[in-house]
C-alpha cells in the first residue's frame, strides 16, 4: 500500500513580511523542490490537492499563499484580488518562497521547478525570468499581466500547457511569446496545445472547464519534464 505524502501549513519570511503556504513532502522524505502557484481564485482545496499529487510523485512541493488566506468565491472577486497583487510584488513573494523551499532539509539540489495555473502560469514565467534558481518552468494556460517580462536572464527550460479553445490565451499569441523568449534568452520553449481544451482544462474541481484527456496528457508530460530537468530519479 503506497505511503501518503506528509503535509503542513508553513510560514516563512518573504518580501519584507511573513508569508504563508502549503507544503507537501513526498513519502521518501526528500526530493527536488517544486513551487506550485495558484490560480486567481487563491490557495484553494484544488491547488492543495495538486500540491499533494506532486508530492506523491516525488517532489517537495510548496504552494505559496499569494492572497494571505483569502479565497475568491466568484470571478469578479477573483479579478479584484488578482488586480490587487501587482506582478512585481507577486514575483518578490515567490522569490522568497524559492529561497525558503531550497533551505529546507527535505529539498534536494540548489535549484527547483515551478508549475502554475492561469494567473499562476503567468507568474511562473515572470519568476523564471527573474530568479535563476528556477531550472524548470511549467505554465498551464498562463495569463501574463503587465506585459511579457524581460527574458534575458532566463535559465529555466519551459514547458507550456495550453488549450486550443482558450480565448484567454489565444494560440496565436504563443508564437509571439515563443519568439520573444528565444530572442532574449536563447531558450526554446515547448508550448503544447490540446485540441478541444479551453481555459482551466486541468481544474477537475470545475467540471464546466475540465478536460480529462487533456489534463491526463498534460500531467504526464509535466512529470516527465520535471524529472528530466530536476532529478531523473524523482
Backbone as a ProteinNet text record, in pm:
[ID]
protein_1_A
[PRIMARY]
XXXXXXXXXXXXXXXXXXXXXXXXXXXXXXXXXXXXXXXXXXXXXXXXXXXXXXXXXXXXXXXXXXXXXXXXXXXXXXXXXXXXXXXXXXXXXXXXXXXXXXXXXXXXXXXXXXXXXXXXXXXXXXXXXXXXXXXXXXXXXXXXXXXXXXXXXXXXXXXXXXXXXXXXXXXXXXXXXXXXXXXXXXXXXXXXXXXXXXXXXXXXXXXXXXXXXXXXXXXXXXXXXXXXXXXXXX
[TERTIARY]
85.7	0	88.9	70	159.5	148.4	260.9	263.8	216.9	141.5	91.4	196.6	196.8	288.3	249.3	346.5	320.1	295.9	200.9	171.2	153.1	174.8	159.9	147.3	85.5	85.7	213.4	279.5	407.6	406.1	497.7	519.5	667.8	700.7	841	853.9	973.1	993.8	1001.8	935.6	937.6	898.7	977.8	948.4	920.7	998.3	984.7	867.1	805.1	688.5	689.7	588.4	570.6	473.2	516.8	431.9	390.2	288.3	233.4	221.3	211.9	196.6	160.2	137.7	101.5	213.9	275.8	391.9	356.9	392.9	373	506.4	544.8	672.6	646.5	725	698.4	721.9	666.4	683.2	829.2	920.2	1062.1	1124	1055.2	1106.1	1194.5	1224.9	1306.3	1282.5	1328.9	1315.5	1344	1340	1359	1245	1277	1176.3	1088.2	964.3	868.4	776	770.1	675.7	550.4	434.6	305.5	230	198.1	144	-4.8	-81.8	-228.7	-288.7	-414.2	-496.9	-542.3	-620.3	-666.9	-766.7	-814.1	-908.7	-842.8	-712.1	-642.9	-588.7	-543.8	-491.6	-609.3	-671.2	-793.9	-763.7	-869.5	-855.2	-800.4	-836.4	-785.4	-634.2	-581.9	-437.7	-365.7	-423.3	-362.4	-361.2	-467.7	-472.8	-366.1	-349.1	-244.8	-106.4	-87.2	39.8	65.3	-38	-25.9	11.1	-46.6	-18.7	127.3	180.4	321.8	410.2	370.2	448.4	443.7	328.7	317.5	406.6	429.3	515.3	663.3	696.8	836.7	894.6	813.8	863.6	828.5	918.8	887.6	816.3	685.2	602.1	548.2	565.7	518.6	426.3	304.3	210.2	203.5	271.6	264.1	123.9	81.7	-49	-29.8	-54.4	-29.9	-135.7	-249.9	-357.2	-369.2	-275.3	-278.3	-399.9	-442.8	-553.6	-689	-697	-826	-846.3	-970.3	-1008.5	-1131	-1126.7	-1239	-1355.3	-1475.5	-1595	-1662.8	-1622.6	-1675.1	-1569.4	-1591.7	-1488.8	-1465.1	-1569.1	-1549.8	-1457.1	-1479.2	-1393.1	-1251.8	-1238.6	-1106.2	-1031.8	-1102.5	-1039.7	-990.5	-1069.6	-1027.2	-903.2	-903.7	-791.1	-664.3	-677.5	-562.3	-510.3	-601.4	-559.8	-488.2	-522.2	-459.2	-319.6	-277.3	-144.3	-61.3	13.9	97.2	195.6	227.3	317.5	450.3	506.8	636.8	628.5	521.6	504.5	490.1	411.9	394.4	525.2	606.2	735	826.7	824.8	906.5	864.5	733.8	684.4	726.9	718.1	754.2	904.4	985.9	1130.4	1164	1090.3	1107.6	1070.9	965.8	925.2	1030.4	1093.5	1201.4	1315.5	1357	1465	1429.5	1304.9	1261.3	1262.1	1207.2	1199.2	1337.7	1428.2	1563.7	1640.2	1599.5	1667.8	1621.6	1510.3	1457.2	1540.7	1560.6	1645.3	1587.5	1456	1395.6	1422.3	1461.9	1475.8	1614.6	1619.8	1745.9	1788.6	1917.5	1970.1	1962.9	2017.4	2020.9	1937.3	1851.2	1754.8	1625.3	1520.1	1390.2	1304	1182.5	1087.1	969.2	895.3	773.7	663.7	543.6	424.5	315.3	244.3	138.3	23.7	-91.1	-215.8	-282.9	-322.4	-393.3	-304.6	-347.3	-262.4	-127.6	-129.7	-6.3	83.7	26.2	107.8	184	120	191	303.8	277.9	381.1	496.7	468.6	576.4	678.3	631.3	721.5	791.5	717.3	777.6	883.3	857.7	953.9	1077.9	1058.6	1172.9	1258.5	1195.8	1270.2	1359.3	1322.3	1397	1489.8	1446.3	1515	1583.3	1714.8	1789.1	1798.5	1740.5	1731.5	1621.2	1539.1	1434.6	1495.7	1494.9	1556.7	1454.9	1329.1	1224.6	1094.5	1028.1	907.9	794.5	678.3	562.6	440.3	412.3	289.2	171.5	64.9	-60.1	-148.6	-183	-267.8	-238.6	-107.8	-62.9	-111.2	-171.4	-217.9	-108.5	-49.9	57.1	-2.3	18.6	-29.4	88.6	59.6	161.5	266.8	233.7	327.1	425.2	479.1	573.4	700.6	759.6	881.8	1003.3	1112.5	1241.9	1301.5	1324.3	1372.9	1524.8	1595.9	1738.8	1816.9	1763.7	1830.7	1773.6	1682.1	1617.7	1718.1	1710.6	1793.7	1708.5	1582.6	1494.3	1448.8	1437.7	1367	1217.1	1141	998.6	914.7	811.7	708	575.1	509	381.2	264.1	158.8	40.2	-79.9	-136.1	-240.6	-353.5	-472.9	-588	-611	-639.5	-663.8	-786.8	-881.2	-1006.9	-1008	-891.9	-882.9	-879.7	-988.6	-988.1	-901.7	-869.7	-788	-643.5	-596.4	-460	-470.1	-501.1	-517.4	-391	-407.5	-289.9	-193.4	-246.7	-157.3	-66.8	-110.4	-26.4	97.9	92.2	206.3	322.5	294	402.5	488.2	422.5	496.4	573.9	511.9	578.6	701	684.9	797.5	911.2	879.3	982.9	1055.2	982.7	1044.1	1140.6	1096.9	1181.2	1308.4	1294.5	1411	1507.1	1453.7	1539.2	1615.3	1550.5	1612	1697.4	1668.7	1739.7	1812.3	1769.8	1824	1757.1	1667.6	1594.9	1470.3	1448.8	1332.5	1225.1	1116.7	1012.2	933.3	882.1	796.6	652.9	580.3	440.9	350.4	266.4	178.4	32.9	-36.8	-177.9	-262.3	-369	-454.9	-588.6	-618.8	-743.6	-865.8	-961.8	-1086.8	-1080.4	-963.7	-947.3	-953.5	-1018.7	-1027	-946.5	-978.7	-909.1	-942.1	-843.1	-859.1	-892.9	-843.7	-878.2	-824.6	-727.1	-670.6	-747.5	-834.1	-900.9	-1021.3	-1000.5	-1108.8	-1211.6	-1189.9	-1289.8	-1390	-1367.8	-1458.5	-1501.6	-1607.5	-1648.8	-1675.1	-1719.3	-1750.4	-1626.1	-1508.9	-1384.4	-1295.5	-1310.4	-1218.8	-1226.3	-1109	-1099.5	-1008.4	-1066.5	-992.3	-876.9	-898.4	-791.8	-674.5	-705.4	-600	-527.1	-603.2	-543	-448	-488.9	-404.6	-274.1	-286	-166.2	-73.4	-132.6	-52	17.2	-52.1	7.7	126.1	107.8	214.6	336	313.7	427.6	494.1	416.9	474.8	567	522	607.3	734.5	721.7	840.1	937.3	885.4	968	1041.1	968.2	1029.8	1134.7	1106.2	1203.1	1328.9	1314.4	1430	1519.4	1457.5	1535.1	1567.4	1504.4	1534.2	1605.1	1548.1	1608.5	1554	1633	1584.7	1531.4	1575.9	1530.7	1407.5	1352.1	1238.1	1117.9
-119.6	0	124	218	332.3	423	480.7	575.2	711.4	781	912.6	1019.3	1129.5	1238.9	1306.9	1369.1	1448.4	1592.8	1659.1	1796.8	1882.4	2013.6	2106.4	2247.5	2334.8	2477.3	2536.5	2622.9	2677.8	2829.5	2894.6	3038	3062	3170.4	3199.3	3347.2	3403.8	3544.1	3559.5	3661.8	3684.9	3828.6	3895.1	4031.5	4124.8	4112.3	4202	4175.3	4060	4026.9	3877.5	3831.7	3688.6	3633.9	3534.8	3471.2	3332.9	3279.5	3150.5	3059.9	2931.1	2837.7	2699.5	2612.9	2473.1	2387.1	2308	2227.3	2079.3	2005.5	1860.7	1793.8	1699.6	1629.3	1487.2	1437.2	1304.1	1193.3	1074.8	961.6	930	954.2	926.4	1021.6	1132.9	1229.2	1336.7	1328.1	1428.8	1418.3	1519.4	1518.8	1656.5	1673.3	1805	1898.9	2027.2	2125.3	2168.7	2202.1	2247.4	2351.3	2469.1	2573.3	2559.4	2546.6	2534.6	2666.5	2734.8	2870	2869.9	2927.6	2925.7	2994.5	2960.3	3035.5	3165.6	3243.5	3370.8	3352.3	3230.9	3205.4	3210.4	3181	3174.9	3035.1	3014.1	2883.5	2794.9	2735.8	2658.8	2512.6	2438	2294.5	2224.9	2272.9	2212.8	2228.1	2348	2369.2	2285.5	2273.1	2187.2	2041	1999.2	1862.3	1840.4	1936.7	1926.3	1921.3	2000.6	2000.1	1862.3	1801.9	1666.2	1566.2	1583.4	1491.4	1500.7	1622.4	1636.5	1572.6	1586.5	1523	1371.5	1318.1	1174	1127.5	1216.6	1184	1204.1	1249.5	1255	1392.8	1498.4	1634.6	1693.4	1774.8	1855.3	1979	1982.9	2081.3	2185.9	2311.9	2423.9	2511.2	2532.9	2625.3	2752	2859.6	2984	3044	3106.9	3172.7	3319.5	3353.8	3490.3	3589.3	3539.8	3628.6	3639.4	3582.6	3595.9	3535.1	3419.3	3347.9	3371.5	3465.2	3492.4	3399.5	3358.7	3277	3340.8	3360.2	3423.1	3325.4	3379.1	3296.2	3313	3415	3431.8	3503	3506.7	3558.6	3708.3	3783.4	3926.5	3949.8	3874	3886.3	3841	3732.6	3684.4	3789.3	3856	3959.2	4074.4	4113.1	4221.3	4180.8	4058.9	4013	4001.8	3955.4	3947.9	4088	4183.2	4319.6	4384.4	4342.5	4397.9	4341	4244.1	4184.1	4218.6	4327.3	4362.1	4249.9	4235.4	4128	4134.6	4253.1	4266.4	4220	4256.5	4214	4062.5	4005.7	3861	3787.6	3837.8	3774.3	3783.8	3897.4	3910.7	3808.7	3791.6	3692.6	3551.8	3523.4	3390.4	3365.4	3467.4	3450.5	3415.3	3474.8	3437.2	3292.7	3246.1	3105.9	3012.6	3054.9	2974.9	2957.9	3068.2	3061.5	2974	2986.7	2905.8	2757.4	2722.1	2582	2521.5	2596.1	2544.6	2530.1	2606.4	2598.7	2481.7	2421.4	2312.2	2185.6	2108.4	1989	1881.5	1884.3	1781.8	1805.2	1928.9	1965.1	1932	1855.2	1817.5	1924.5	1950.5	2037.4	2185.2	2266.5	2411.2	2486.3	2415	2476.6	2397.2	2451.8	2385.8	2412.1	2359.5	2378.4	2462.1	2513.2	2588.1	2541.1	2529.7	2498.4	2593.7	2654.5	2746.8	2743.2	2790.2	2778	2914	2949	3074.6	3191	3270.5	3375.4	3319	3202.6	3138.6	3099.6	3066.9	3036.2	3157.6	3275.1	3398.3	3425	3399.5	3418.1	3319.2	3199.5	3104.1	3166.8	3228.6	3288.2	3411.3	3494.7	3614.6	3578.7	3475.9	3433	3373.2	3285.6	3223.5	3327.9	3433.1	3538.7	3615.2	3618.2	3697.3	3612.7	3492.4	3412.5	3293.1	3296.4	3192	3061.8	3058	2932.6	2842.6	2895.5	2816.6	2747.8	2614.4	2537.1	2480.1	2470.7	2413.8	2485.9	2534.5	2615.9	2560.7	2540.2	2484.4	2573.2	2665.7	2742.9	2667.5	2651.8	2599.5	2718.5	2733.3	2842.1	2972.3	3008.2	3123.6	3255.9	3334.8	3468.8	3567.6	3635.5	3730.7	3870.2	3932	4068.6	4165.5	4291.5	4396.6	4377.1	4303.2	4281.5	4169.5	4110.7	3999.6	4049	3967.1	4009.3	4007.6	4061.6	4055.1	3917.8	3838.6	3701.7	3689.6	3799.5	3793.4	3719.2	3709.1	3637	3495.8	3457	3326.2	3212.5	3116.2	2996.1	2868.9	2882.8	2766.5	2715.3	2584.2	2524.9	2541.6	2553.5	2585.3	2483.6	2431.4	2350.5	2419.2	2465.2	2534.5	2445.3	2445.9	2363	2454.3	2444.8	2537.5	2464.7	2520	2465.9	2538.8	2465.3	2527.7	2617.8	2589.2	2665.2	2770.2	2811.9	2907.4	3050.2	3128.6	3266.4	3357.7	3313.8	3395.6	3399.7	3287.2	3279.1	3225.8	3312.1	3266.5	3196.2	3084.4	3011.9	3097.1	3194.3	3276.3	3364.9	3395.4	3478.3	3403.2	3270.7	3191.5	3200	3222.7	3237.7	3359.3	3471.1	3592.2	3572.2	3505.3	3481	3391.2	3288	3197.8	3273.1	3354.4	3430.2	3524.5	3586	3677	3601.2	3484.4	3405.8	3361	3312.6	3265.8	3381.5	3494.5	3608.3	3661.4	3661.3	3723.9	3628.2	3498	3404.1	3292.4	3264.8	3150.3	3019.1	3021.3	2900.7	2886.1	2765.2	2738.6	2669	2738.2	2675.4	2572.7	2474.4	2371.5	2403.9	2470.2	2505.8	2400.4	2338.7	2232.5	2277.7	2249.3	2284.8	2158.1	2159.3	2041.7	2066.8	1987	2005.3	1989.6	2078	2069	2120.1	2160.1	2206.8	2358.7	2409.7	2553.2	2596.1	2713.9	2764	2677.3	2660	2583.3	2436.8	2381.6	2243.3	2142	2182.1	2088.9	2088.3	2184.1	2200.6	2107.8	1992.1	1894.5	1933.9	2046.3	2098.3	2188.1	2213.3	2296.6	2215.7	2135.3	2042.9	2110.3	2235.7	2305.2	2334.9	2331.8	2362.1	2239.6	2142	2027.5	1943.1	1906.7	1817.1	1702.1	1586.5	1474.7	1428.9	1419.5	1371	1468.3	1597.4	1697.2	1703.6	1695.4	1701.4	1583.9	1466.3	1347.5	1361.1	1403.1	1418.6	1526.3	1637	1746.3	1705.3	1630.4	1583.8	1491.3	1397.5	1301.7	1371.5	1464.9	1533.9	1628.5	1686.1	1772.8	1694.5	1578.9	1496.9	1454.5	1413	1371.4	1487.2	1604.4	1724	1759.5	1763.1	1799.4	1697.2	1571.3	1468	1477.6	1515.3	1530.4	1645.7	1758.1	1879.2	1904	1829.2	1848.2	1728.7	1610.1	1491.3	1368.4	1308.2	1193.1	1078.2	1068.5	957.9	989.6	1113.2	1152	1063.2
0	0	0	-95.3	-104.9	17.7	55.9	165.9	117.1	201.6	164.2	194.7	119	149.7	280.8	346.2	465.8	424.1	488.4	450.8	575	557.7	668.9	614.7	693.9	664.6	722.9	645.9	687.5	673.6	744	729.7	709.7	641.4	610.8	575.5	597.6	560.7	409.3	358.8	214.2	185.2	104.2	59.6	176	282.1	395.4	485.6	471.5	552.8	582	654.4	678.4	575.6	501.9	401.4	450.9	385.8	426.6	305.1	331.3	221.2	270.4	174.4	199.6	145.9	233.7	197.8	203.9	98.6	95.5	64.3	149.6	138.1	90.2	-5.9	-62.1	39.6	13.2	105	136.8	41.9	65.4	167.1	196	292.2	233.3	105.3	38.3	-111.7	-184.3	-330.1	-384.8	-516	-576	-537.7	-529.3	-490.4	-605.7	-572.4	-673.4	-610.9	-671	-630.2	-715.2	-650.4	-718.7	-698.9	-808.8	-799.7	-835.4	-748.1	-751.7	-873.7	-900.9	-994.8	-929.6	-1002.3	-946	-832.2	-810.4	-701.9	-565.1	-558	-430	-403.6	-281.6	-242.1	-202.9	-303.4	-286.3	-253.7	-221.9	-197.9	-322.2	-439.8	-564	-573.4	-545.9	-554.4	-449.5	-331.3	-229.1	-275.4	-341.8	-393.6	-500.9	-589.4	-691.9	-626.9	-522.5	-449.7	-388.9	-332.4	-278.3	-387.5	-504.8	-614.9	-658.1	-661.5	-695.5	-588.2	-462.9	-356	-369.2	-400.9	-420.2	-535.8	-632	-746.7	-716.2	-594.6	-555.5	-531.9	-539.9	-525.7	-389.2	-336.3	-217.9	-270.4	-254.4	-323.5	-225.7	-260.5	-179.3	-262.1	-211.5	-274.7	-189	-227.7	-150.2	-157.8	-49.3	-44.4	-80.7	-204.8	-251.9	-206.3	-157.2	-114.5	37.7	110.6	255.6	322	272.6	334.7	270.1	178.1	112.5	-7.6	-27.6	-143.1	-207.2	-338.8	-409.3	-426	-423.2	-438.1	-573.7	-649.1	-784	-867	-997.8	-1087.7	-1067.9	-1031.1	-1008.9	-889.7	-782.6	-665.7	-699.4	-776.3	-815.3	-897.2	-987.2	-1069.8	-983.5	-882.9	-793.6	-713	-663.2	-582.5	-666.3	-788.2	-877.3	-908.7	-932.1	-963.7	-846.1	-725.5	-605.2	-579.7	-662.3	-647.6	-770.3	-766.8	-881.8	-913.8	-1039.2	-1080.8	-1006	-993.3	-926.4	-781.2	-712.5	-574.1	-564.7	-655.2	-655.6	-679.9	-771.9	-801.1	-679.3	-610.3	-489.3	-383.7	-364.5	-268.4	-309	-437.7	-486.6	-476.2	-497.1	-480.5	-336.1	-242	-102.3	-78.1	-144.4	-132.4	-190.4	-299.7	-359.4	-259.3	-198.3	-100.6	18.1	65	178.5	143.9	29.2	-7.9	-27.4	-90.3	-111.3	20.3	122.2	251.2	336.9	301	381.5	362	469.3	458.6	367.9	345	259.7	110.7	74.8	-66.3	-117.6	-225.1	-288.2	-389.3	-396.7	-500.8	-466.1	-555.7	-534.7	-637.8	-708	-799.2	-789.7	-846.8	-834.9	-957.3	-954.4	-1062.6	-1017.3	-1112.9	-1085	-1179.2	-1123.9	-1202	-1156.7	-1249.9	-1212	-1310.6	-1263.9	-1339.2	-1352.5	-1476	-1502.4	-1456.8	-1359.9	-1304.5	-1262.7	-1200.7	-1156.3	-1270.5	-1386	-1502.9	-1551.7	-1544.7	-1577.9	-1480.8	-1352.3	-1251.2	-1269.9	-1319.5	-1348.5	-1442.5	-1548.1	-1646.3	-1589.8	-1516.2	-1458.4	-1354.8	-1274.6	-1173.9	-1238.6	-1336.6	-1404.4	-1475.1	-1525.4	-1593.7	-1497.5	-1369.1	-1269.8	-1183.8	-1147.2	-1045.7	-1111.3	-1117.6	-1188.2	-1109.7	-991.6	-917.6	-972.2	-1061	-1126.6	-1248.1	-1246.6	-1354.8	-1452.9	-1411.2	-1496.8	-1466.9	-1569.9	-1553.1	-1639.1	-1575.9	-1647.3	-1625.2	-1717.6	-1709	-1773.5	-1697.7	-1752	-1785.8	-1915.4	-1965.5	-1889.5	-1889.4	-1811.8	-1867.5	-1780.4	-1815.3	-1775.6	-1873	-1847.2	-1835.6	-1719.2	-1697.2	-1707	-1727.6	-1726.6	-1835.6	-1939.7	-2048.1	-2019.4	-2124.4	-2108.6	-2041.7	-1953.4	-1885.6	-1977.3	-1926.5	-1994.6	-1964.9	-2067.6	-2050.6	-2066.6	-2065.6	-2094	-1985.1	-1863.3	-1755.7	-1736.5	-1819.7	-1807.1	-1822.2	-1730	-1739	-1737.2	-1707.9	-1694.7	-1830.6	-1841.3	-1955.1	-1931.7	-2039.7	-2028	-2103.5	-2036.8	-2099.1	-2072.4	-2177.8	-2162.1	-2201.9	-2120.5	-2143.3	-2169.7	-2290	-2330.9	-2404.1	-2394.4	-2465.7	-2596.7	-2701.7	-2832.6	-2832.1	-2740.5	-2737.6	-2627.4	-2581.4	-2471.3	-2524.1	-2507.8	-2556.5	-2469.7	-2346.9	-2257.4	-2302.7	-2356.5	-2409.7	-2552.1	-2649.8	-2788.2	-2838	-2906.9	-2956.4	-3036.7	-3113	-3195	-3109.3	-2987.5	-2900.1	-2854.3	-2857.7	-2813.9	-2911.1	-3037.9	-3135.3	-3101.5	-3067.8	-3031.8	-2901.9	-2805.6	-2678	-2696.9	-2775.9	-2801.9	-2869.9	-2967.9	-3038.9	-2944.1	-2851.7	-2754.9	-2663.6	-2615.5	-2525.1	-2595.6	-2717.7	-2792.9	-2819.8	-2861.7	-2896.3	-2775.7	-2661	-2543	-2461.3	-2467.7	-2380.3	-2454.2	-2576.8	-2649.6	-2614.3	-2516.7	-2476.3	-2562.8	-2612.6	-2698.3	-2614.1	-2582.2	-2501.5	-2581.6	-2510.9	-2570.9	-2532.6	-2622.8	-2597.9	-2661.1	-2579.6	-2627.9	-2626.5	-2735	-2748.8	-2748.1	-2668.9	-2655.5	-2725.6	-2828.8	-2904.6	-2814.9	-2834	-2760.3	-2617.9	-2572.3	-2434.7	-2429.1	-2325.9	-2305.9	-2185	-2134.8	-2017.4	-1895.9	-1808	-1683.9	-1709.7	-1820.6	-1855.5	-1755	-1672.4	-1574.6	-1442.5	-1422	-1292.7	-1280.6	-1217.3	-1204.5	-1099.3	-1030.5	-937.8	-1009.1	-1137.7	-1217.2	-1339.8	-1324.4	-1430.9	-1564.7	-1561.5	-1685.8	-1768.1	-1704.8	-1774.5	-1792.3	-1706.3	-1702.4	-1828.7	-1879.8	-1994.8	-1954.5	-1928	-1868.9	-1957	-2086.6	-2175.4	-2179.1	-2193.5	-2197	-2063.1	-1954.1	-1820.7	-1798.6	-1842.3	-1824.6	-1905	-2028	-2111.4	-2056.5	-2012.4	-1959.5	-1829.5	-1745.5	-1620.2	-1647.6	-1736.8	-1767	-1827	-1917.8	-1979.6	-1880.6	-1789	-1686.9	-1594.4	-1548.5	-1462	-1534.5	-1659.1	-1735	-1752	-1780.7	-1798.8	-1669.5	-1558.6	-1431	-1389.8	-1411.9	-1375.3	-1460.1	-1585	-1672.7	-1629.9	-1592.9	-1569.1	-1423	-1331.9	-1189.9	-1129.3	-1147.5	-1087.6	-1159.5	-1245.9	-1323.4	-1237.9	-1114	-1029.2	-948	-963.6	-881	-905.5
[MASK]
++++++++++++++++++++++++++++++++++++++++++++++++++++++++++++++++++++++++++++++++++++++++++++++++++++++++++++++++++++++++++++++++++++++++++++++++++++++++++++++++++++++++++++++++++++++++++++++++++++++++++++++++++++++++++++++++++++++++++

